[in-house]
Amino acid sequence: MSNVYRRLGIRPIINANTTLTRLGGSLMPPPVLDAMRQAARAYVDVFELEAAVSRRIAVLTRNESALVTSGAAAGLFLAALGAQTGPDPGAISARQRLGPGAAARREFVVQTAQRNPYDLALTLAGARLVQVGNVWLTESSEVESAIGPRTAALVFFAGAHLASGALSFAEFAEIGRGAGVPVIVDAAAQLPPRENLWRYTQAGAIAAVFSGGKGLRGPGPSGLILGESTFVEACRLHAFPRQRLGRPMKLGKEEIAGLLAAVEWYLERDEAAEVNRCEDVVGGWVRALHGLPGVSACRDFPGEAGRPLPRVIVSLHAGGTLTGASLRDALLASETPVDVAIAGDRSIYLNPELLQPGEEETVVVSVQRVLRELAPIGVPEETAKT
Ligand SMILES: *Cc1c(COP(=O)(O)O)cnc(C)c1O
């Protein structure tokens, strides 16, 4: 199965972390792989394919319109261009040449508390980010007074992990509506729950951007802009396969077909059963790890990126030499490499979401072995002092 990696001397990794690009995103389920394989067997008019897939995805996701992109970051890039120009060919042309009027609306209002590495995709599209509030607090009035004639859009980054200190989506969207300024939502990692595919756009966002290679389990280089027709059409006019600014963010016919199959697969999937599976694994991990010398383990909720999935937080007692980072490194260097997230100085997260059948056992055995090998790992703080 992993011959392609083993031939290169590269060991496959068990992903108990999350859908990380550096680990290859996610693993595509069989219907997605089948669709890609079928798409690879014939030439096709890519404009026609992209349009047909987008129409179908729009219907499936209860949105007016959709655009397939080469990732959520590419979606942010195209959304930032669409917000600057609208669907007007003259404005698009001016934007490309940086001609007169190209910079008329280039300001994008973002909350300081939500700044993150992906907002660079907006900057790449020539956006000037206007930051409001601070990392602790954002006032509605600050957003209101940041809006002016040069404002192209307000950008909201969704997820409980980006919510602290920021206005909620409802509050932010209300300000946009009041000022007549479109609101774009980066919801790249906000699946599950599947309702998010229509929640933001039904609640007033002009568009929401999703990653195809995260929760949707589509091809790594795929993503979606979902939203109002006029806006999505404006984004499309900048996008591949047109020879415009979005041309470097290219997709293959295989990814386009694969993303549709992923959306279909995702919408049919039993989310409650998936949560139950994760709860079972989490329960088993906690029982197996809690109380090992120097270790406590408990269920953590919500999970990665604030999504409604459980995970385990494994904490090392104080006084030991082992840190969360050294435990993570040891797991990655072990016989069956397991990638996990660090959760502060002395803890790691174990996430069951992306495991293949049977891997939950491998993960817990690896963690137990690494903990045994690296022991002794301290004692509870109170004991250490006496
Ligand atoms: C992952 C992520 C992106 C980028 O998604 P890609 O599909 O990998 O381009 C953008 N924004 C946020 C908040 C993300 O978590």
Tab-separated table of C-alpha atoms and ligand atoms in Angstrom:
chain	number	residue	atom	x	y	z
A	1	MET	CA	0.000	0.000	0.000
A	2	SER	CA	2.705	2.444	0.937
A	3	ASN	CA	5.243	1.154	-1.590
A	4	VAL	CA	5.529	4.519	-3.217
A	5	TYR	CA	6.777	5.892	0.101
A	6	ARG	CA	8.829	2.901	1.236
A	7	ARG	CA	10.738	2.835	-2.055
A	8	LEU	CA	11.919	6.316	-1.193
A	9	GLY	CA	12.796	5.313	2.338
A	10	ILE	CA	9.956	7.410	3.724
A	11	ARG	CA	7.898	5.963	6.543
A	12	PRO	CA	4.149	6.476	6.473
A	13	ILE	CA	2.809	8.356	9.492
A	14	ILE	CA	-0.311	7.646	11.521
A	15	ASN	CA	-2.245	10.875	11.784
A	16	ALA	CA	-3.560	11.349	15.325
A	17	ASN	CA	-3.201	15.098	14.844
A	18	THR	CA	-5.483	16.750	12.307
A	19	THR	CA	-5.894	17.500	8.598
A	20	LEU	CA	-2.513	19.134	8.184
A	21	THR	CA	-1.130	20.054	4.799
A	22	ARG	CA	2.320	19.053	6.031
A	23	LEU	CA	1.019	15.499	6.606
A	24	GLY	CA	-0.787	15.330	3.282
A	25	GLY	CA	-4.142	16.735	4.351
A	26	SER	CA	-6.551	13.830	4.664
A	27	LEU	CA	-7.024	10.389	3.113
A	28	MET	CA	-9.553	10.272	0.322
A	29	PRO	CA	-12.336	7.691	0.640
A	30	PRO	CA	-12.801	5.178	-2.214
A	31	PRO	CA	-15.567	7.105	-4.080
A	32	VAL	CA	-13.243	10.111	-4.352
A	33	LEU	CA	-10.342	8.015	-5.614
A	34	ASP	CA	-12.679	6.318	-8.109
A	35	ALA	CA	-13.911	9.647	-9.431
A	36	MET	CA	-10.333	10.882	-9.873
A	37	ARG	CA	-9.324	7.709	-11.647
A	38	GLN	CA	-12.296	7.963	-14.000
A	39	ALA	CA	-11.601	11.631	-14.689
A	40	ALA	CA	-8.003	10.773	-15.533
A	41	ARG	CA	-9.074	8.557	-18.423
A	42	ALA	CA	-10.394	11.135	-20.880
A	43	TYR	CA	-9.836	14.659	-22.092
A	44	VAL	CA	-12.605	17.047	-21.305
A	45	ASP	CA	-13.436	20.727	-21.698
A	46	VAL	CA	-12.237	21.935	-18.311
A	47	PHE	CA	-14.437	25.059	-18.413
A	48	GLU	CA	-17.435	22.822	-18.921
A	49	LEU	CA	-16.338	20.401	-16.180
A	50	GLU	CA	-15.685	23.159	-13.663
A	51	ALA	CA	-19.037	24.799	-14.423
A	52	ALA	CA	-20.976	21.537	-14.147
A	53	VAL	CA	-19.255	20.498	-10.909
A	54	SER	CA	-19.781	23.953	-9.424
A	55	ARG	CA	-23.473	23.927	-10.286
A	56	ARG	CA	-23.908	20.530	-8.690
A	57	ILE	CA	-21.963	21.502	-5.552
A	58	ALA	CA	-24.011	24.696	-5.218
A	59	VAL	CA	-27.211	22.663	-5.184
A	60	LEU	CA	-25.817	20.072	-2.780
A	61	THR	CA	-24.607	22.732	-0.373
A	62	ARG	CA	-27.769	24.879	-0.623
A	63	ASN	CA	-25.907	27.859	-2.043
A	64	GLU	CA	-26.682	29.997	-5.061
A	65	SER	CA	-23.317	29.384	-6.596
A	66	ALA	CA	-20.009	27.590	-6.093
A	67	LEU	CA	-16.478	27.798	-7.401
A	68	VAL	CA	-13.957	24.982	-7.193
A	69	THR	CA	-10.539	26.295	-6.158
A	70	SER	CA	-7.163	24.704	-5.512
A	71	GLY	CA	-7.603	25.041	-1.724
A	72	ALA	CA	-9.160	27.358	0.823
A	73	ALA	CA	-6.156	29.681	0.649
A	74	ALA	CA	-6.671	29.961	-3.112
A	75	GLY	CA	-10.340	30.568	-2.331
A	76	LEU	CA	-9.407	33.501	-0.079
A	77	PHE	CA	-7.141	34.857	-2.812
A	78	LEU	CA	-9.889	34.662	-5.444
A	79	ALA	CA	-12.507	36.029	-3.051
A	80	ALA	CA	-10.247	38.996	-2.336
A	81	LEU	CA	-9.931	39.673	-6.068
A	82	GLY	CA	-13.660	39.224	-6.630
A	83	ALA	CA	-14.437	41.661	-3.834
A	84	GLN	CA	-12.117	44.256	-5.371
A	85	THR	CA	-13.431	44.109	-8.908
A	86	GLY	CA	-16.883	42.559	-8.977
A	87	PRO	CA	-17.752	40.859	-12.265
A	88	ASP	CA	-16.940	43.954	-14.347
A	89	PRO	CA	-14.448	43.111	-17.151
A	90	GLY	CA	-13.078	46.665	-17.135
A	91	ALA	CA	-12.332	46.499	-13.407
A	92	ILE	CA	-10.775	43.045	-13.761
A	93	SER	CA	-8.556	44.246	-16.548
A	94	ALA	CA	-7.566	47.355	-14.569
A	95	ARG	CA	-6.795	45.197	-11.525
A	96	GLN	CA	-4.524	42.979	-13.625
A	97	ARG	CA	-2.625	45.890	-15.093
A	98	LEU	CA	-2.763	47.770	-11.801
A	99	GLY	CA	-4.250	50.480	-14.030
A	100	PRO	CA	-6.252	53.551	-12.966
A	101	GLY	CA	-8.943	52.652	-10.469
A	102	ALA	CA	-7.342	49.303	-9.640
A	103	ALA	CA	-6.800	50.323	-6.052
A	104	ALA	CA	-10.197	51.934	-5.543
A	105	ARG	CA	-11.458	49.284	-3.133
A	106	ARG	CA	-8.638	47.331	-1.624
A	107	GLU	CA	-9.247	47.477	2.107
A	108	PHE	CA	-10.357	44.372	3.968
A	109	VAL	CA	-11.408	44.698	7.581
A	110	VAL	CA	-10.191	41.874	9.837
A	111	GLN	CA	-10.269	41.469	13.601
A	112	THR	CA	-6.848	41.530	15.239
A	113	ALA	CA	-7.958	38.627	17.441
A	114	GLN	CA	-8.439	36.505	14.311
A	115	ARG	CA	-5.177	37.282	12.511
A	116	ASN	CA	-3.651	34.012	11.314
A	117	PRO	CA	-1.154	32.814	8.704
A	118	TYR	CA	-3.820	32.319	6.045
A	119	ASP	CA	-4.714	35.987	5.803
A	120	LEU	CA	-1.563	36.263	3.663
A	121	ALA	CA	-3.688	34.864	0.828
A	122	LEU	CA	-5.676	38.114	0.966
A	123	THR	CA	-2.507	40.179	0.935
A	124	LEU	CA	-1.281	38.211	-2.068
A	125	ALA	CA	-4.388	39.440	-3.898
A	126	GLY	CA	-3.397	43.023	-3.156
A	127	ALA	CA	-5.642	43.397	-0.137
A	128	ARG	CA	-4.716	45.946	2.468
A	129	LEU	CA	-5.750	44.494	5.811
A	130	VAL	CA	-7.346	46.987	8.166
A	131	GLN	CA	-7.065	45.535	11.662
A	132	VAL	CA	-9.653	46.335	14.267
A	133	GLY	CA	-9.669	45.703	17.988
A	134	ASN	CA	-6.910	43.902	19.837
A	135	VAL	CA	-6.225	40.293	20.787
A	136	TRP	CA	-8.455	40.600	23.864
A	137	LEU	CA	-11.334	42.721	22.721
A	138	THR	CA	-13.082	44.028	19.618
A	139	GLU	CA	-15.783	46.682	19.785
A	140	SER	CA	-18.528	46.949	17.163
A	141	SER	CA	-17.811	50.647	16.867
A	142	GLU	CA	-14.206	49.901	15.884
A	143	VAL	CA	-15.400	47.781	12.972
A	144	GLU	CA	-17.949	50.413	11.976
A	145	SER	CA	-15.406	53.209	11.941
A	146	ALA	CA	-12.909	51.127	9.952
A	147	ILE	CA	-15.366	50.906	7.059
A	148	GLY	CA	-14.997	53.538	4.368
A	149	PRO	CA	-15.203	54.133	0.624
A	150	ARG	CA	-12.150	51.928	0.034
A	151	THR	CA	-13.527	48.942	1.923
A	152	ALA	CA	-13.917	45.886	-0.304
A	153	ALA	CA	-15.152	43.456	2.344
A	154	LEU	CA	-15.145	42.369	5.959
A	155	VAL	CA	-13.406	39.028	6.481
A	156	PHE	CA	-14.404	36.688	9.288
A	157	PHE	CA	-12.342	33.654	10.288
A	158	ALA	CA	-14.659	30.990	11.649
A	159	GLY	CA	-13.928	28.566	14.471
A	160	ALA	CA	-13.993	28.455	18.249
A	161	HIS	CA	-10.177	28.594	18.250
A	162	LEU	CA	-10.316	32.056	16.640
A	163	ALA	CA	-13.277	33.383	18.619
A	164	SER	CA	-11.594	34.691	21.768
A	165	GLY	CA	-11.465	38.488	21.765
A	166	ALA	CA	-13.363	38.732	18.475
A	167	LEU	CA	-16.925	39.740	17.670
A	168	SER	CA	-19.140	36.778	16.825
A	169	PHE	CA	-20.060	36.071	13.230
A	170	ALA	CA	-23.607	37.348	13.861
A	171	GLU	CA	-22.332	40.643	15.283
A	172	PHE	CA	-19.737	41.070	12.541
A	173	ALA	CA	-22.193	40.207	9.755
A	174	GLU	CA	-24.745	42.636	11.178
A	175	ILE	CA	-22.239	45.470	10.885
A	176	GLY	CA	-21.483	44.483	7.298
A	177	ARG	CA	-25.177	44.420	6.470
A	178	GLY	CA	-25.736	47.813	8.080
A	179	ALA	CA	-22.902	49.362	6.114
A	180	GLY	CA	-23.703	47.589	2.848
A	181	VAL	CA	-20.290	45.889	2.812
A	182	PRO	CA	-19.951	42.204	1.896
A	183	VAL	CA	-18.756	39.709	4.497
A	184	ILE	CA	-16.473	36.854	3.460
A	185	VAL	CA	-16.017	33.903	5.807
A	186	ASP	CA	-12.951	31.702	5.959
A	187	ALA	CA	-14.465	28.418	7.174
A	188	ALA	CA	-11.628	26.303	5.771
A	189	ALA	CA	-11.449	23.862	8.663
A	190	GLN	CA	-15.039	24.112	9.918
A	191	LEU	CA	-16.339	20.679	8.867
A	192	PRO	CA	-18.006	18.934	10.631
A	193	PRO	CA	-20.728	19.985	11.125
A	194	ARG	CA	-21.984	19.817	7.544
A	195	GLU	CA	-24.494	22.648	8.183
A	196	ASN	CA	-21.577	25.049	8.046
A	197	LEU	CA	-21.604	24.590	4.263
A	198	TRP	CA	-24.757	26.735	4.197
A	199	ARG	CA	-24.893	28.277	7.687
A	200	TYR	CA	-22.710	31.335	7.045
A	201	THR	CA	-24.100	32.160	3.622
A	202	GLN	CA	-27.672	31.787	4.870
A	203	ALA	CA	-26.814	34.082	7.762
A	204	GLY	CA	-25.637	36.942	5.592
A	205	ALA	CA	-22.117	36.178	4.344
A	206	ILE	CA	-21.683	36.876	0.650
A	207	ALA	CA	-19.418	33.832	0.481
A	208	ALA	CA	-17.780	31.173	2.636
A	209	VAL	CA	-14.528	29.462	1.780
A	210	PHE	CA	-13.811	25.804	2.582
A	211	SER	CA	-10.859	23.490	2.224
A	212	GLY	CA	-11.489	20.382	0.105
A	213	GLY	CA	-8.645	18.454	1.683
A	214	LYS	CA	-9.669	18.782	5.325
A	215	GLY	CA	-13.015	17.550	6.707
A	216	LEU	CA	-14.424	16.972	3.227
A	217	ARG	CA	-11.676	14.415	2.600
A	218	GLY	CA	-11.311	15.504	-1.000
A	219	PRO	CA	-8.084	16.022	-2.942
A	220	GLY	CA	-5.452	17.999	-1.012
A	221	PRO	CA	-5.247	20.751	-3.605
A	222	SER	CA	-8.965	21.503	-3.677
A	223	GLY	CA	-11.323	23.943	-2.045
A	224	LEU	CA	-14.585	25.796	-2.474
A	225	ILE	CA	-16.050	29.263	-2.551
A	226	LEU	CA	-19.778	29.020	-1.810
A	227	GLY	CA	-22.142	31.967	-1.923
A	228	GLU	CA	-24.096	34.535	-3.877
A	229	SER	CA	-23.993	34.174	-7.659
A	230	THR	CA	-22.781	37.629	-8.591
A	231	PHE	CA	-19.921	37.475	-6.132
A	232	VAL	CA	-18.902	33.907	-6.963
A	233	GLU	CA	-19.036	34.755	-10.696
A	234	ALA	CA	-16.687	37.668	-10.041
A	235	CYS	CA	-14.263	35.268	-8.323
A	236	ARG	CA	-14.610	32.802	-11.196
A	237	LEU	CA	-13.589	35.455	-13.707
A	238	HIS	CA	-10.193	35.675	-12.000
A	239	ALA	CA	-9.753	31.921	-11.719
A	240	PHE	CA	-8.103	29.101	-13.593
A	241	PRO	CA	-8.538	27.948	-16.365
A	242	ARG	CA	-8.769	31.599	-17.461
A	243	GLN	CA	-5.356	33.149	-18.043
A	244	ARG	CA	-5.826	35.692	-15.336
A	245	LEU	CA	-4.390	36.352	-11.884
A	246	GLY	CA	-5.719	33.043	-10.545
A	247	ARG	CA	-4.068	31.005	-13.281
A	248	PRO	CA	-1.128	29.810	-11.127
A	249	MET	CA	-3.638	28.172	-8.753
A	250	LYS	CA	-4.398	25.389	-11.158
A	251	LEU	CA	-6.524	22.297	-10.701
A	252	GLY	CA	-6.524	19.053	-12.635
A	253	LYS	CA	-9.713	17.557	-14.008
A	254	GLU	CA	-9.064	14.798	-11.453
A	255	GLU	CA	-9.246	17.195	-8.491
A	256	ILE	CA	-12.358	18.896	-9.833
A	257	ALA	CA	-14.150	15.563	-10.244
A	258	GLY	CA	-12.728	14.316	-6.930
A	259	LEU	CA	-14.006	17.304	-4.993
A	260	LEU	CA	-17.565	16.745	-6.215
A	261	ALA	CA	-17.342	13.097	-5.163
A	262	ALA	CA	-16.027	14.234	-1.763
A	263	VAL	CA	-18.923	16.646	-1.234
A	264	GLU	CA	-21.401	13.905	-2.180
A	265	TRP	CA	-19.659	11.419	0.103
A	266	TYR	CA	-19.489	13.908	2.952
A	267	LEU	CA	-23.162	14.858	2.798
A	268	GLU	CA	-24.254	11.244	2.874
A	269	ARG	CA	-22.046	10.275	5.719
A	270	ASP	CA	-23.557	9.560	9.125
A	271	GLU	CA	-22.072	12.335	11.252
A	272	ALA	CA	-23.603	11.049	14.483
A	273	ALA	CA	-22.067	7.615	13.926
A	274	GLU	CA	-18.742	9.286	13.272
A	275	VAL	CA	-18.965	11.195	16.552
A	276	ASN	CA	-19.843	7.937	18.333
A	277	ARG	CA	-16.835	6.210	16.816
A	278	CYS	CA	-14.598	9.038	18.032
A	279	GLU	CA	-16.196	8.911	21.508
A	280	ASP	CA	-15.515	5.169	21.696
A	281	VAL	CA	-11.878	5.595	20.743
A	282	VAL	CA	-11.479	8.507	23.156
A	283	GLY	CA	-13.008	6.461	25.992
A	284	GLY	CA	-10.659	3.548	25.271
A	285	TRP	CA	-7.605	5.803	25.125
A	286	VAL	CA	-8.460	7.502	28.401
A	287	ARG	CA	-8.900	4.133	30.139
A	288	ALA	CA	-5.600	2.863	28.714
A	289	LEU	CA	-3.513	5.928	29.521
A	290	HIS	CA	-4.944	7.648	32.584
A	291	GLY	CA	-3.026	6.724	35.701
A	292	LEU	CA	0.082	5.401	33.982
A	293	PRO	CA	3.060	6.586	36.051
A	294	GLY	CA	3.261	10.359	35.791
A	295	VAL	CA	0.406	10.612	33.329
A	296	SER	CA	-3.180	11.730	33.318
A	297	ALA	CA	-5.505	11.528	30.341
A	298	CYS	CA	-8.963	12.935	29.829
A	299	ARG	CA	-11.517	13.688	27.149
A	300	ASP	CA	-11.256	17.144	25.608
A	301	PHE	CA	-14.117	18.917	23.803
A	302	PRO	CA	-14.581	20.656	21.417
A	303	GLY	CA	-11.812	19.272	19.275
A	304	GLU	CA	-9.324	20.679	16.841
A	305	ALA	CA	-10.275	24.072	15.325
A	306	GLY	CA	-13.195	24.181	17.764
A	307	ARG	CA	-15.167	21.515	15.926
A	308	PRO	CA	-17.746	19.265	17.636
A	309	LEU	CA	-15.501	16.199	17.876
A	310	PRO	CA	-13.857	14.801	21.016
A	311	ARG	CA	-10.170	14.139	21.496
A	312	VAL	CA	-7.905	13.156	24.392
A	313	ILE	CA	-5.522	15.419	26.220
A	314	VAL	CA	-2.599	13.489	27.707
A	315	SER	CA	-0.835	15.450	30.448
A	316	LEU	CA	2.516	14.722	32.016
A	317	HIS	CA	2.850	15.435	35.704
A	318	ALA	CA	5.193	18.165	36.805
A	319	GLY	CA	8.713	17.378	37.890
A	320	GLY	CA	9.611	15.036	35.053
A	321	THR	CA	12.046	15.708	32.256
A	322	LEU	CA	9.492	14.962	29.575
A	323	THR	CA	7.649	17.813	27.851
A	324	GLY	CA	4.730	17.754	25.436
A	325	ALA	CA	7.194	18.512	22.643
A	326	SER	CA	9.580	15.700	23.595
A	327	LEU	CA	6.688	13.234	23.827
A	328	ARG	CA	5.496	14.359	20.403
A	329	ASP	CA	9.023	13.957	18.966
A	330	ALA	CA	9.413	10.507	20.496
A	331	LEU	CA	6.104	9.346	19.015
A	332	LEU	CA	7.104	10.608	15.605
A	333	ALA	CA	10.504	8.917	15.831
A	334	SER	CA	9.095	5.609	17.044
A	335	GLU	CA	8.807	2.396	15.033
A	336	THR	CA	5.325	3.266	13.844
A	337	PRO	CA	5.481	7.041	13.615
A	338	VAL	CA	2.454	8.806	15.052
A	339	ASP	CA	1.917	12.538	14.595
A	340	VAL	CA	0.154	14.333	17.453
A	341	ALA	CA	-0.449	17.948	18.392
A	342	ILE	CA	1.293	19.603	21.331
A	343	ALA	CA	-1.117	21.058	23.890
A	344	GLY	CA	1.054	23.324	25.977
A	345	ASP	CA	4.270	22.596	27.869
A	346	ARG	CA	3.403	19.224	29.297
A	347	SER	CA	0.518	17.883	27.217
A	348	ILE	CA	-0.386	16.462	23.861
A	349	TYR	CA	-3.688	15.890	22.065
A	350	LEU	CA	-4.632	12.538	20.591
A	351	ASN	CA	-7.266	12.934	17.885
A	352	PRO	CA	-9.133	9.844	16.612
A	353	GLU	CA	-10.801	11.632	13.705
A	354	LEU	CA	-8.522	10.610	10.858
A	355	LEU	CA	-7.427	7.148	11.922
A	356	GLN	CA	-7.783	4.186	9.619
A	357	PRO	CA	-9.506	1.120	11.094
A	358	GLY	CA	-7.225	-0.534	13.633
A	359	GLU	CA	-4.887	2.421	14.041
A	360	GLU	CA	-6.461	3.458	17.351
A	361	GLU	CA	-4.807	0.404	18.892
A	362	THR	CA	-1.448	1.180	17.274
A	363	VAL	CA	-1.607	4.716	18.620
A	364	VAL	CA	-2.293	3.719	22.203
A	365	VAL	CA	0.369	0.993	22.137
A	366	SER	CA	2.897	3.499	20.787
A	367	VAL	CA	2.035	6.048	23.440
A	368	GLN	CA	2.285	3.435	26.193
A	369	ARG	CA	5.624	2.187	24.856
A	370	VAL	CA	7.122	5.644	24.491
A	371	LEU	CA	5.957	6.583	27.980
A	372	ARG	CA	7.478	3.388	29.369
A	373	GLU	CA	10.785	3.974	27.585
A	374	LEU	CA	11.043	7.600	28.624
A	375	ALA	CA	9.974	6.972	32.219
A	376	PRO	CA	10.346	7.901	34.973
A	377	ILE	CA	8.404	10.968	34.100
A	378	GLY	CA	7.880	12.811	37.304
A	379	VAL	CA	5.302	12.613	39.967
A	380	PRO	CA	2.359	14.790	40.827
A	381	GLU	CA	3.602	18.183	42.018
A	382	GLU	CA	2.430	17.757	45.626
A	383	THR	CA	4.336	14.485	46.006
A	384	ALA	CA	7.505	16.004	44.535
A	385	LYS	CA	7.572	18.727	47.190
A	386	THR	CA	7.295	16.470	50.210
B	1	LIG	C1	-6.365	25.199	6.521
B	1	LIG	C2	-6.836	26.612	6.514
B	1	LIG	C3	-6.744	27.384	5.353
B	1	LIG	C4	-6.086	26.873	4.098
B	1	LIG	O1	-6.757	25.792	3.505
B	1	LIG	P1	-6.104	25.035	2.260
B	1	LIG	O2	-7.240	24.271	1.676
B	1	LIG	O3	-5.026	24.176	2.809
B	1	LIG	O4	-5.583	26.075	1.314
B	1	LIG	C5	-7.225	28.675	5.403
B	1	LIG	N1	-7.770	29.184	6.516
B	1	LIG	C6	-7.875	28.487	7.650
B	1	LIG	C7	-8.473	29.127	8.872
B	1	LIG	C8	-7.414	27.164	7.697
B	1	LIG	O5	-7.512	26.455	8.828
